[in-house]
């Protein structure tokens, strides 16, 4: 590797770090109040012995699974298990629904089967336009569930279907990588906030 190529790569790496920091700082300035609302919504559900369902596609599916693992297992302290289910993990359910119906309803059918009034749906879509996440949000509303939506860019179609009682956490960024990085930080904020309210 030539010195010029190495220098170019180092600059690209540093740019990722600086862009990520800038996005997160902007999110902290503009989203803190809504993040607190989301924490409170989850706390109210969990304190009432309700559960959280989480869904998303690709990297957002991984975030949904990550979040459920933090609640059922632990985040940063030993405490009792908290009920959360990632709707992207059961390959038999996902493939059966996608094959017999359509990919668009892989989450909404699970919400109708597993969700109850008072539960919370965490729907994650970097673009805000994921059809199956939108269908899940609509199903959650019909079940009397509240919704916390993670999006980015301009919020996409999801921003237009949320109710006043829902919480929209839209990352102020257009680049998918920056949105996903900030979504992970938001998840950790929610986990920490819920643990603080539940167990401190």
Short mmCIF file of C-alpha atoms in Angstrom, two decimals:
data_model
loop_
_atom_site.label_atom_id
_atom_site.label_comp_id
_atom_site.label_asym_id
_atom_site.label_seq_id
_atom_site.Cartn_x
_atom_site.Cartn_y
_atom_site.Cartn_z
CA UNK A 1 0.00 0.00 0.00
CA UNK A 2 1.46 3.33 -1.02
CA UNK A 3 1.76 6.22 1.43
CA UNK A 4 -0.77 8.21 -0.61
CA UNK A 5 -3.40 5.45 -0.46
CA UNK A 6 -2.76 4.95 3.26
CA UNK A 7 -3.18 8.67 3.93
CA UNK A 8 -6.39 8.76 1.90
CA UNK A 9 -7.84 5.83 3.86
CA UNK A 10 -6.89 7.42 7.17
CA UNK A 11 -8.70 10.60 6.13
CA UNK A 12 -11.78 8.59 5.17
CA UNK A 13 -11.75 6.80 8.54
CA UNK A 14 -11.41 10.07 10.45
CA UNK A 15 -14.28 11.56 8.41
CA UNK A 16 -16.57 8.70 9.52
CA UNK A 17 -15.73 9.44 13.14
CA UNK A 18 -16.21 13.20 12.82
CA UNK A 19 -19.49 12.81 10.90
CA UNK A 20 -20.80 10.34 13.48
CA UNK A 21 -19.88 12.64 16.35
CA UNK A 22 -21.54 15.60 14.62
CA UNK A 23 -24.75 13.63 14.01
CA UNK A 24 -24.94 12.45 17.61
CA UNK A 25 -24.30 15.94 18.97
CA UNK A 26 -27.08 17.33 16.79
CA UNK A 27 -29.38 14.50 17.92
CA UNK A 28 -28.61 15.26 21.56
CA UNK A 29 -29.57 18.89 21.03
CA UNK A 30 -32.80 18.24 19.12
CA UNK A 31 -34.08 14.88 20.37
CA UNK A 32 -33.49 14.74 24.14
CA UNK A 33 -37.05 15.69 25.09
CA UNK A 34 -38.57 13.05 22.83
CA UNK A 35 -36.10 10.43 24.05
CA UNK A 36 -37.28 11.11 27.60
CA UNK A 37 -40.89 10.71 26.40
CA UNK A 38 -39.98 7.33 24.89
CA UNK A 39 -38.29 6.21 28.10
CA UNK A 40 -41.37 7.18 30.09
CA UNK A 41 -43.67 5.36 27.66
CA UNK A 42 -41.66 2.17 27.97
CA UNK A 43 -41.40 2.51 31.73
CA UNK A 44 -45.16 2.88 32.09
CA UNK A 45 -45.73 -0.26 30.04
CA UNK A 46 -43.13 -2.37 31.81
CA UNK A 47 -44.20 -1.16 35.26
CA UNK A 48 -47.73 -2.29 34.36
CA UNK A 49 -46.44 -5.75 33.43
CA UNK A 50 -46.85 -5.10 29.71
CA UNK A 51 -44.25 -5.92 27.07
CA UNK A 52 -42.34 -4.36 24.20
CA UNK A 53 -42.35 -5.77 20.68
CA UNK A 54 -39.57 -4.61 18.34
CA UNK A 55 -39.18 -4.89 14.58
CA UNK A 56 -37.08 -3.71 11.67
CA UNK A 57 -35.26 -4.94 8.55
CA UNK A 58 -31.57 -5.63 7.99
CA UNK A 59 -29.49 -3.58 10.38
CA UNK A 60 -32.70 -2.41 12.03
CA UNK A 61 -33.64 -6.06 12.64
CA UNK A 62 -30.30 -6.46 14.40
CA UNK A 63 -31.10 -3.38 16.50
CA UNK A 64 -34.50 -4.84 17.43
CA UNK A 65 -32.82 -8.07 18.54
CA UNK A 66 -30.13 -6.15 20.40
CA UNK A 67 -32.77 -4.18 22.28
CA UNK A 68 -34.77 -7.26 23.25
CA UNK A 69 -31.60 -8.97 24.48
CA UNK A 70 -30.73 -5.98 26.68
CA UNK A 71 -34.17 -6.03 28.32
CA UNK A 72 -34.58 -9.78 28.75
CA UNK A 73 -30.94 -10.27 29.78
CA UNK A 74 -29.42 -7.14 31.22
CA UNK A 75 -28.03 -3.78 30.16
CA UNK A 76 -25.43 -2.55 32.66
CA UNK A 77 -26.74 -3.88 35.96
CA UNK A 78 -28.10 -7.05 37.47
CA UNK A 79 -31.89 -6.82 37.68
CA UNK A 80 -34.95 -8.88 36.93
CA UNK A 81 -35.83 -9.75 33.36
CA UNK A 82 -38.00 -7.32 31.41
CA UNK A 83 -40.40 -8.61 28.71
CA UNK A 84 -39.38 -7.79 25.15
CA UNK A 85 -39.68 -9.73 21.90
CA UNK A 86 -37.88 -9.07 18.61
CA UNK A 87 -40.23 -9.96 15.77
CA UNK A 88 -37.38 -10.62 13.31
CA UNK A 89 -35.94 -13.75 14.96
CA UNK A 90 -38.27 -16.68 14.22
CA UNK A 91 -37.29 -17.91 10.77
CA UNK A 92 -40.23 -20.33 10.54
CA UNK A 93 -42.78 -17.60 11.26
CA UNK A 94 -41.07 -15.12 8.94
CA UNK A 95 -40.73 -17.48 6.00
CA UNK A 96 -44.21 -18.97 6.42
CA UNK A 97 -45.89 -15.56 6.48
CA UNK A 98 -43.75 -14.20 3.64
CA UNK A 99 -44.43 -17.29 1.53
CA UNK A 100 -48.14 -17.69 2.28
CA UNK A 101 -49.05 -13.99 2.40
CA UNK A 102 -46.38 -11.38 1.68
CA UNK A 103 -43.24 -9.93 3.19
CA UNK A 104 -45.20 -6.78 3.99
CA UNK A 105 -47.15 -8.51 6.77
CA UNK A 106 -44.38 -10.47 8.51
CA UNK A 107 -44.48 -8.10 11.49
CA UNK A 108 -48.11 -7.02 11.53
CA UNK A 109 -49.40 -10.59 11.83
CA UNK A 110 -47.10 -11.12 14.82
CA UNK A 111 -48.30 -7.87 16.39
CA UNK A 112 -51.90 -9.02 16.03
CA UNK A 113 -51.00 -12.41 17.53
CA UNK A 114 -48.79 -11.27 20.40
CA UNK A 115 -49.69 -7.65 21.12
CA UNK A 116 -52.16 -6.44 23.73
CA UNK A 117 -53.48 -3.05 24.77
CA UNK A 118 -50.86 -1.26 26.82
CA UNK A 119 -47.93 -2.95 25.12
CA UNK A 120 -45.41 -0.86 23.16
CA UNK A 121 -44.19 -1.42 19.61
CA UNK A 122 -40.68 -0.24 18.77
CA UNK A 123 -40.62 0.12 14.98
CA UNK A 124 -37.25 0.83 13.38
CA UNK A 125 -36.83 2.08 9.80
CA UNK A 126 -33.93 4.29 8.73
CA UNK A 127 -35.93 5.67 5.79
CA UNK A 128 -39.30 5.73 7.55
CA UNK A 129 -40.77 3.95 4.52
CA UNK A 130 -40.46 0.23 5.35
CA UNK A 131 -43.82 -1.23 4.33
CA UNK A 132 -43.76 -4.04 6.89
CA UNK A 133 -42.90 -1.68 9.74
CA UNK A 134 -45.70 0.65 8.65
CA UNK A 135 -48.12 -2.32 8.64
CA UNK A 136 -46.91 -3.28 12.12
CA UNK A 137 -47.55 0.25 13.41
CA UNK A 138 -51.06 0.20 11.98
CA UNK A 139 -51.71 -3.19 13.60
CA UNK A 140 -50.36 -1.92 16.93
CA UNK A 141 -52.76 1.01 16.86
CA UNK A 142 -55.68 -1.34 16.27
CA UNK A 143 -54.57 -3.38 19.29
CA UNK A 144 -54.45 -0.32 21.55
CA UNK A 145 -50.66 -0.27 21.69
CA UNK A 146 -48.41 2.77 21.80
CA UNK A 147 -45.61 3.14 19.25
CA UNK A 148 -42.05 4.39 19.42
CA UNK A 149 -40.71 4.87 15.90
CA UNK A 150 -37.02 5.15 15.07
CA UNK A 151 -36.45 6.79 11.68
CA UNK A 152 -34.07 9.15 9.92
CA UNK A 153 -33.99 11.53 6.96
CA UNK A 154 -37.42 13.26 6.87
CA UNK A 155 -39.26 10.51 8.77
CA UNK A 156 -40.78 9.07 5.62
CA UNK A 157 -44.33 7.73 5.59
CA UNK A 158 -44.12 6.66 9.23
CA UNK A 159 -44.22 10.24 10.51
CA UNK A 160 -47.68 10.65 8.97
CA UNK A 161 -49.30 7.63 10.64
CA UNK A 162 -48.18 8.18 14.22
CA UNK A 163 -50.62 9.33 16.89
CA UNK A 164 -50.04 12.11 19.40
CA UNK A 165 -49.52 9.48 22.09
CA UNK A 166 -46.71 7.86 20.08
CA UNK A 167 -43.09 9.00 20.06
CA UNK A 168 -41.17 9.70 16.85
CA UNK A 169 -37.38 9.63 17.18
CA UNK A 170 -36.14 10.88 13.81
CA UNK A 171 -32.35 11.12 13.56
CA UNK A 172 -31.26 14.39 11.89
CA UNK A 173 -29.21 12.74 9.15
CA UNK A 174 -29.61 11.49 5.58
CA UNK A 175 -26.84 8.92 5.44
CA UNK A 176 -27.96 5.44 6.49
CA UNK A 177 -24.76 4.65 8.38
CA UNK A 178 -25.09 7.77 10.53
CA UNK A 179 -28.77 7.02 11.22
CA UNK A 180 -28.02 3.43 12.24
CA UNK A 181 -25.17 4.48 14.51
CA UNK A 182 -27.42 6.96 16.26
CA UNK A 183 -30.26 4.42 16.53
CA UNK A 184 -27.92 2.20 18.53
CA UNK A 185 -27.17 5.09 20.89
CA UNK A 186 -30.90 5.77 21.23
CA UNK A 187 -31.46 2.13 22.21
CA UNK A 188 -28.85 2.42 24.93
CA UNK A 189 -30.46 5.64 26.17
CA UNK A 190 -33.80 3.82 26.42
CA UNK A 191 -32.27 0.85 28.23
CA UNK A 192 -30.45 3.09 30.71
CA UNK A 193 -33.50 5.26 31.30
CA UNK A 194 -35.82 2.32 31.86
CA UNK A 195 -33.38 0.69 34.28
CA UNK A 196 -33.02 3.99 36.15
CA UNK A 197 -36.79 4.46 36.54
CA UNK A 198 -37.51 0.81 37.30
CA UNK A 199 -34.72 -0.03 39.71
CA UNK A 200 -33.09 3.09 41.23
#
